Short mmCIF file of C-alpha atoms in Angstrom, two decimals:
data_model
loop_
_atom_site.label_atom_id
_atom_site.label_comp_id
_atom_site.label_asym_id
_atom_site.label_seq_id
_atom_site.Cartn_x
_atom_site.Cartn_y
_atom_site.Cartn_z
CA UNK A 1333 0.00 0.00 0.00
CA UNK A 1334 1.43 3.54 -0.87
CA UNK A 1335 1.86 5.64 0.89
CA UNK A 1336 0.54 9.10 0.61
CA UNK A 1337 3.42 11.97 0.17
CA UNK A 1338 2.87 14.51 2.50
CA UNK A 1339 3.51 18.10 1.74
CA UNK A 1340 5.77 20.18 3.56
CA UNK A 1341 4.43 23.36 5.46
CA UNK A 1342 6.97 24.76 3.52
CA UNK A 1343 5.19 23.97 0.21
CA UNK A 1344 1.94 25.44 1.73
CA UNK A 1345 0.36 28.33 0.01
CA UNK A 1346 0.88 31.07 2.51
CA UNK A 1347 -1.49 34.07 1.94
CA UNK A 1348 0.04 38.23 2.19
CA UNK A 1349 -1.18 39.94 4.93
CA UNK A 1350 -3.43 42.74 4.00
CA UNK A 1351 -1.49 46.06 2.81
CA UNK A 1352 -2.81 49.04 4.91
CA UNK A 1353 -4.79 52.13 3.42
CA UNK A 1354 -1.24 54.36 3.69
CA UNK A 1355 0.46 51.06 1.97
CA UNK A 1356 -2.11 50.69 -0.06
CA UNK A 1357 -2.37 53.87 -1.80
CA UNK A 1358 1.42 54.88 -1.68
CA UNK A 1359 1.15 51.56 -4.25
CA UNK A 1360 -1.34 53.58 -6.38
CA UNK A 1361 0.99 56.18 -6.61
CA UNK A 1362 3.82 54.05 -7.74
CA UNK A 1363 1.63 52.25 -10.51
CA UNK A 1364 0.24 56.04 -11.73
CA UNK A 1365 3.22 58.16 -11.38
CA UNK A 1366 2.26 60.28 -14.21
CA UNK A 1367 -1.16 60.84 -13.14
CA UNK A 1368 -0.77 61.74 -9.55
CA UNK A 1369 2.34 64.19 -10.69
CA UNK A 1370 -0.47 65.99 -13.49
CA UNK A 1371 -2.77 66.46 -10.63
CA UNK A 1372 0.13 68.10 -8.26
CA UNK A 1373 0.92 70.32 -11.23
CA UNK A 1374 -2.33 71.46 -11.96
CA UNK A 1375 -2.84 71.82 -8.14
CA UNK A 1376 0.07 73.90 -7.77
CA UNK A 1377 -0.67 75.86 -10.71
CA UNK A 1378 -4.34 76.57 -9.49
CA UNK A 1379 -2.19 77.93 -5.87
CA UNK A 1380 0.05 80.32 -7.92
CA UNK A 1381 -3.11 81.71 -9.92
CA UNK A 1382 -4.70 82.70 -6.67
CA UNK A 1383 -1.84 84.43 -5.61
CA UNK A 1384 -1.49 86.22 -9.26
CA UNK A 1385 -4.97 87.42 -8.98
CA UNK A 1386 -5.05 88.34 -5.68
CA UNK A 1387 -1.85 90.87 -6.16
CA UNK A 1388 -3.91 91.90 -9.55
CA UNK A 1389 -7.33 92.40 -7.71
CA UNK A 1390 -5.61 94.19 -4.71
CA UNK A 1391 -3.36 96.59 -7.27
CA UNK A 1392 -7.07 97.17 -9.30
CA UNK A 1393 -8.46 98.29 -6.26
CA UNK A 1394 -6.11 100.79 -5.10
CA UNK A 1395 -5.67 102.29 -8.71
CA UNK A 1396 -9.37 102.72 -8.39
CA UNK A 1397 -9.64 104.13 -4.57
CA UNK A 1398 -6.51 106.64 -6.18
CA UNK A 1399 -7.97 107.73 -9.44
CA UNK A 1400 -11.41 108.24 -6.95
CA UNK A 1401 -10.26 110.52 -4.52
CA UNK A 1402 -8.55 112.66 -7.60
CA UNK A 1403 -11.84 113.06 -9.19
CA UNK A 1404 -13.63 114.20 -6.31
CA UNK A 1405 -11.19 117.20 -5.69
CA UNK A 1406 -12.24 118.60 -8.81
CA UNK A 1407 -14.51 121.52 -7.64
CA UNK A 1408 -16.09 121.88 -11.54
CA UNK A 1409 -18.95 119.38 -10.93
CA UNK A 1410 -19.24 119.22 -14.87
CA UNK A 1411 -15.04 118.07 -14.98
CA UNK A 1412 -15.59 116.33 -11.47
CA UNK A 1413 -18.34 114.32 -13.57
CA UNK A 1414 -16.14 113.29 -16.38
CA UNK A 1415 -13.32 112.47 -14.28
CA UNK A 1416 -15.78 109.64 -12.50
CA UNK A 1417 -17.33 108.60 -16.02
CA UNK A 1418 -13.78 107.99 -17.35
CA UNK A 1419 -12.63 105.36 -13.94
CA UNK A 1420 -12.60 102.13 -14.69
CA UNK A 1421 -14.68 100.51 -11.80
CA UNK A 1422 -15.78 97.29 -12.63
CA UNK A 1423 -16.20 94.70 -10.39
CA UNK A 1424 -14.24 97.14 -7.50
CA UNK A 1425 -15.49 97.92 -4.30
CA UNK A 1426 -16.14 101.19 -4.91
CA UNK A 1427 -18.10 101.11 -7.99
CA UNK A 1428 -21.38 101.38 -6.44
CA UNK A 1429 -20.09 104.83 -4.76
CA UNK A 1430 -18.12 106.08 -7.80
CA UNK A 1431 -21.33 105.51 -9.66
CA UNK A 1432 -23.71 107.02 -7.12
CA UNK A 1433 -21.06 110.49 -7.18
CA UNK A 1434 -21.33 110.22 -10.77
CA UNK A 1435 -24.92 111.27 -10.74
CA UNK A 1436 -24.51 113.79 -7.58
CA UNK A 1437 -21.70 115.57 -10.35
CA UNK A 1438 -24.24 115.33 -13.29
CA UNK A 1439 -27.26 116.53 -11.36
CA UNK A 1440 -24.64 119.92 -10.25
CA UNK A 1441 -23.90 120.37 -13.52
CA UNK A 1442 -27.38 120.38 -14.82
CA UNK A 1443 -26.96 117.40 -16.67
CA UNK A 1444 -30.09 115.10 -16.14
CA UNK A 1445 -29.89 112.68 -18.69
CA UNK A 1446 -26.37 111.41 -17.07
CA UNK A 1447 -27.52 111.84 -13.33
CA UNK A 1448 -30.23 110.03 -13.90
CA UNK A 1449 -28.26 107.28 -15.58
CA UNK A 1450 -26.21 106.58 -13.55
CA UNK A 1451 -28.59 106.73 -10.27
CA UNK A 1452 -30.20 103.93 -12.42
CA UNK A 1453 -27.56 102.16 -12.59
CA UNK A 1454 -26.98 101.79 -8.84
CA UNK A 1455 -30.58 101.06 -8.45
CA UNK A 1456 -30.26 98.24 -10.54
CA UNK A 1457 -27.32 97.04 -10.25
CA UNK A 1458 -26.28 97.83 -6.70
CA UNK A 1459 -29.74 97.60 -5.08
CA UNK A 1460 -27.82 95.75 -1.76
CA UNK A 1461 -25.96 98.71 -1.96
CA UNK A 1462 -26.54 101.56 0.74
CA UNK A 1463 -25.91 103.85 -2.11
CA UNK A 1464 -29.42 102.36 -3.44
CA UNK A 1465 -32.01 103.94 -1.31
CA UNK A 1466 -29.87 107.31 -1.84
CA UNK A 1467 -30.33 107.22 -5.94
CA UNK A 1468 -33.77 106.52 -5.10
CA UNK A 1469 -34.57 109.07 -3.82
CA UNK A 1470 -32.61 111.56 -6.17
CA UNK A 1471 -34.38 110.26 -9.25
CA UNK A 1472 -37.34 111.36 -7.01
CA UNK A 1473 -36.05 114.79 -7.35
CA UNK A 1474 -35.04 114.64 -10.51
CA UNK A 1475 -38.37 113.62 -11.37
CA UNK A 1476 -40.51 116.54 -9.61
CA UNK A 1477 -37.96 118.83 -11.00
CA UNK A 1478 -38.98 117.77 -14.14
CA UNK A 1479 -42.96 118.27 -13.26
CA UNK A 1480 -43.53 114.23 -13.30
CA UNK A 1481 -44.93 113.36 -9.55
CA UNK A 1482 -46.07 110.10 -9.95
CA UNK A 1483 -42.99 108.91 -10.89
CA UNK A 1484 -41.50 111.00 -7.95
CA UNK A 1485 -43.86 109.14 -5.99
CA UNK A 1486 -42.93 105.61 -7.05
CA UNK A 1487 -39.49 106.24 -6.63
CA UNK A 1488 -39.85 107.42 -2.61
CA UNK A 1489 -42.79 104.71 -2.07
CA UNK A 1490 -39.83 101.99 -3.39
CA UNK A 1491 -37.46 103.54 -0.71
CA UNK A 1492 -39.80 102.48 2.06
CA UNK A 1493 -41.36 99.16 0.53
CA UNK A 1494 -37.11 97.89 -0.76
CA UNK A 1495 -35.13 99.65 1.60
CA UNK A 1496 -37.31 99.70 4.62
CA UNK A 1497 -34.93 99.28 7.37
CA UNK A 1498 -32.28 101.97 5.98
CA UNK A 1499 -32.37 105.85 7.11
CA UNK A 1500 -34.08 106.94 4.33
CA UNK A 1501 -37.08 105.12 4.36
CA UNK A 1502 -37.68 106.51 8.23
CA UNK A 1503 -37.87 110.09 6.52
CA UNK A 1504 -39.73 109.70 3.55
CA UNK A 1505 -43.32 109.97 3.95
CA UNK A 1506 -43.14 113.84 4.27
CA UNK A 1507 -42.04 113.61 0.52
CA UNK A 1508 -44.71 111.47 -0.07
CA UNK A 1509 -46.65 113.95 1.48
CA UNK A 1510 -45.47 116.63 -0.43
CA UNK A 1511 -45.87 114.51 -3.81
CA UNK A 1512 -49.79 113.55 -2.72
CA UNK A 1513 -50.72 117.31 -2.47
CA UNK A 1514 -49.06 117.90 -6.24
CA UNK A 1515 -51.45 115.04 -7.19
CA UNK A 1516 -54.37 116.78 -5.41
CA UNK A 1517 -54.42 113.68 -3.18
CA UNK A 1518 -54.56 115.66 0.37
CA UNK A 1519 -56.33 112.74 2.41
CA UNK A 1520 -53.07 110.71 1.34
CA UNK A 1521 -50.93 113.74 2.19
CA UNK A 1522 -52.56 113.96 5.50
CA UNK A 1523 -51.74 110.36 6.14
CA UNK A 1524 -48.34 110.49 5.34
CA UNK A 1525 -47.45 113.66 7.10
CA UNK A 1526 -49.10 111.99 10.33
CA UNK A 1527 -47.44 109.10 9.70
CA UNK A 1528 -43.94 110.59 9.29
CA UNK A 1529 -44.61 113.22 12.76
CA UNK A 1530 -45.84 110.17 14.52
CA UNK A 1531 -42.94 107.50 13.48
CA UNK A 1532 -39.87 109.31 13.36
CA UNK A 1533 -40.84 112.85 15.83
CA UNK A 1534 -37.78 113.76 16.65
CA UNK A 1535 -36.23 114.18 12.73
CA UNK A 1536 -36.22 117.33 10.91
CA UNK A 1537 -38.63 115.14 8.89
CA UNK A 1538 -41.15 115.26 11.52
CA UNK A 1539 -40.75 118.76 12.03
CA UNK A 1540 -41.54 119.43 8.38
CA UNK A 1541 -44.33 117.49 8.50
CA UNK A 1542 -45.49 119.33 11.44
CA UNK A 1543 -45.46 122.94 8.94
CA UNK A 1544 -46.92 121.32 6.22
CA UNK A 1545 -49.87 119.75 8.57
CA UNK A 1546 -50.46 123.65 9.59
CA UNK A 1547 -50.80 124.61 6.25
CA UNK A 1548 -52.42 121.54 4.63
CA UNK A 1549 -55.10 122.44 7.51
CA UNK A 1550 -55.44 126.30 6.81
CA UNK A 1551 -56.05 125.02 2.95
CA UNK A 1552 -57.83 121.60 3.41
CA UNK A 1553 -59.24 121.23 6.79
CA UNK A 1554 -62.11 118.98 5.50
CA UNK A 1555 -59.30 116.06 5.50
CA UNK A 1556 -59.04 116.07 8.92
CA UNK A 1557 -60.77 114.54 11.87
CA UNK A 1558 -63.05 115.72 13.83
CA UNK A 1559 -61.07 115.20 16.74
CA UNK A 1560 -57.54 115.81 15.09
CA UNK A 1561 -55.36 118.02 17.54
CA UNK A 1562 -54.09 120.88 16.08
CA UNK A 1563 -50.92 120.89 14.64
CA UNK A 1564 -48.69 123.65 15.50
CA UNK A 1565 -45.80 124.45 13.66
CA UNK A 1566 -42.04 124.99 15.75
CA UNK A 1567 -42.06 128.48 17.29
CA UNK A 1568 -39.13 130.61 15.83
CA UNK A 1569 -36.90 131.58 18.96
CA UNK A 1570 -38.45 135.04 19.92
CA UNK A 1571 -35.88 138.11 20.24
CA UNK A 1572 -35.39 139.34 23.90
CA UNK A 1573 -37.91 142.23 23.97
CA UNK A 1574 -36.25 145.35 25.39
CA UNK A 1575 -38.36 148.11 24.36
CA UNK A 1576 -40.32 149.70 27.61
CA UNK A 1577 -38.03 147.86 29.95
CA UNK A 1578 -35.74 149.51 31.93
CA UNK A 1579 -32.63 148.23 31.72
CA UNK A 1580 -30.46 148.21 35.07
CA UNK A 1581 -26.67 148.07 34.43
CA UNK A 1582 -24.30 147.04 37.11
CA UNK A 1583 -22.55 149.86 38.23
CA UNK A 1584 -18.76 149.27 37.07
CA UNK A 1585 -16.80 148.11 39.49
CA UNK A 1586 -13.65 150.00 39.73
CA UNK A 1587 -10.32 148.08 40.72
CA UNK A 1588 -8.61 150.13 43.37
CA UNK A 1589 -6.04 152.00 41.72
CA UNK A 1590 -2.13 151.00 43.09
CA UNK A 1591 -0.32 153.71 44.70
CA UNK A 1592 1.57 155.88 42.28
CA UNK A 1593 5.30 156.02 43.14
CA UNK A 1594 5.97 159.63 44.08
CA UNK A 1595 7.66 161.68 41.54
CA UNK A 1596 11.12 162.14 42.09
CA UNK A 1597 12.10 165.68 43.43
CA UNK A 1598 13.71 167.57 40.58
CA UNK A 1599 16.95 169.50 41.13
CA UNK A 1600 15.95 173.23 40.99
CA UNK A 1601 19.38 174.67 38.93
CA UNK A 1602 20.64 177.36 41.44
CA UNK A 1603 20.34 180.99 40.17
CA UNK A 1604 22.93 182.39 38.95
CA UNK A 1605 24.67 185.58 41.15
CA UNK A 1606 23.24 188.91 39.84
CA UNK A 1607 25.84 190.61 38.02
CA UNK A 1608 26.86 193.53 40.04
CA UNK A 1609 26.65 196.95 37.86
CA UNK A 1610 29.91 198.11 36.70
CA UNK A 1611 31.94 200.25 38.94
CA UNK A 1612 32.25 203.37 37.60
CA UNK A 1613 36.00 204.73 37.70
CA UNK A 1614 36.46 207.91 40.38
CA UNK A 1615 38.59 210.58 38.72
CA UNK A 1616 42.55 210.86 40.36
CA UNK A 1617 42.90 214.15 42.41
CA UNK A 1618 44.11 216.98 40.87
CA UNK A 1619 47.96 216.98 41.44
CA UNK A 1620 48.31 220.78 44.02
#
């Protein structure tokens, strides 16, 4: 009977221990050299392009903040204006502002169809902008200085209803008020000019509102309640009235004087010996 060969351990199959993730994936990097080294270029490269455009975005910016504060010096609003057209602002930080300045300079020079360009373009563009709620309200101007009140009227009622929580919108309803009485609309001017005292009463808003609610009354009373208190408009400071009052100065109070030094006693020059008169000369004797 054979007997069966047995095998030595040595000849036994003897399985590799499992390669660890580090192990592991330092292999992937041998077996794809030239793919792992095109990904660390491009990474590198995408690094240095940062950088590049950082230095370019930062050097932008200042050119911009430096050609700005030029421009603005010019006291000519028409030159001041062309100065601002002529910066290249795109995509700065500043180009909301430079844009908004743009249209103050236009508007000072009379020239409406630029001011009220570029307030547009801040409205529309820039309408996160603080500098939004500002154009606003100077196309509002623009447009009652052009005799066009409902569009003045839109643009202050879009203050209050897009920009409701900035400055401006706490102080517009006494344009609105103003706008409504153009229209003929003095129940809505009442409202707003009681809306704007009653919100905001310690602005120089309110206290417009407060004149214009004297008037609007002397002209339209038939808009106001029944029960409406009167509005009365800020007293001008009254001059001191003098006239029939006798005025009572202090009497002057007079600092005691110091003691003058006495004067030093002048020398009186001695007077000079009277000149005795001449002796006249006797005649000798007669010799006898």
């Amino acid at each position: 009977m054979a007997v069966e060969k047995r095998k030595s351990r040595f000849e036994e199959v003897i399985e590799p221990a499992p390669k660890s993730d580090v192990e592991a994936f330092i292999g992937h990097i041998r077996q794809n050299s030239l793919l792992y080294g095109a990904a660390a270029l491009v990474i590198v490269l995408a690094a240095l392009a940062g950088v590049v455009y950082r230095a370019t975005d930062e050097q932008k910016q200042q050119e911009v903040a430096t050609a700005y504060a030029k421009a603005i010096e010019n006291e000519d609003p028409g030159l001041r204006a062309t100065e601002l057209e002529q910066i290249d602002a795109q995509g700065a930080s500043l180009e909301a502002e430079i844009k908004y300045m743009l249209g103050e300079a236009a508007y000072e020079a009379e020239d409406l169809d630029k001011a009220k360009q570029a307030f547009q373009t801040v409205v529309e563009k820039f309408e996160a902008s603080p500098f939004a709620p500002k154009a606003l309200e100077a196309l509002g101007v623009i447009a009652e200085d052009e005799q066009k009140p409902e569009q003045a009227l839109e643009y202050y009622q879009r203050i209050v209803s897009k920009h409701g929580a900035d400055f401006l919108a706490f102080v517009q309803h006494v344009n609105i008020g103003r706008v409504q009485e153009k229209l003929g609309k003095f129940d809505e001017a009442y409202k707003a000019y009681t809306e704007q005292e009653t919100n905001f009463p310690a602005s120089k808003a309110a206290e417009q509102a407060r004149e214009a609610l004297v008037k609007l009354r002397a002209s339209h009373p038939e808009v106001f309640p029944a029960d409406a208190p009167a509005a009365e408009a800020p007293a001008a400071p009254a001059a001191p009235a003098t006239e029939g009052v006798e005025l009572s100065l202090p009497e002057p109070v007079v600092a005691p004087e110091a003691a003058a030094p006495a004067p030093e006693a002048v020398p009186v020059p001695e007077a000079a010996p009277a000149a005795e008169p001449p002796v006249e000369e006797q005649p000798a004797p007669a010799a006898q």
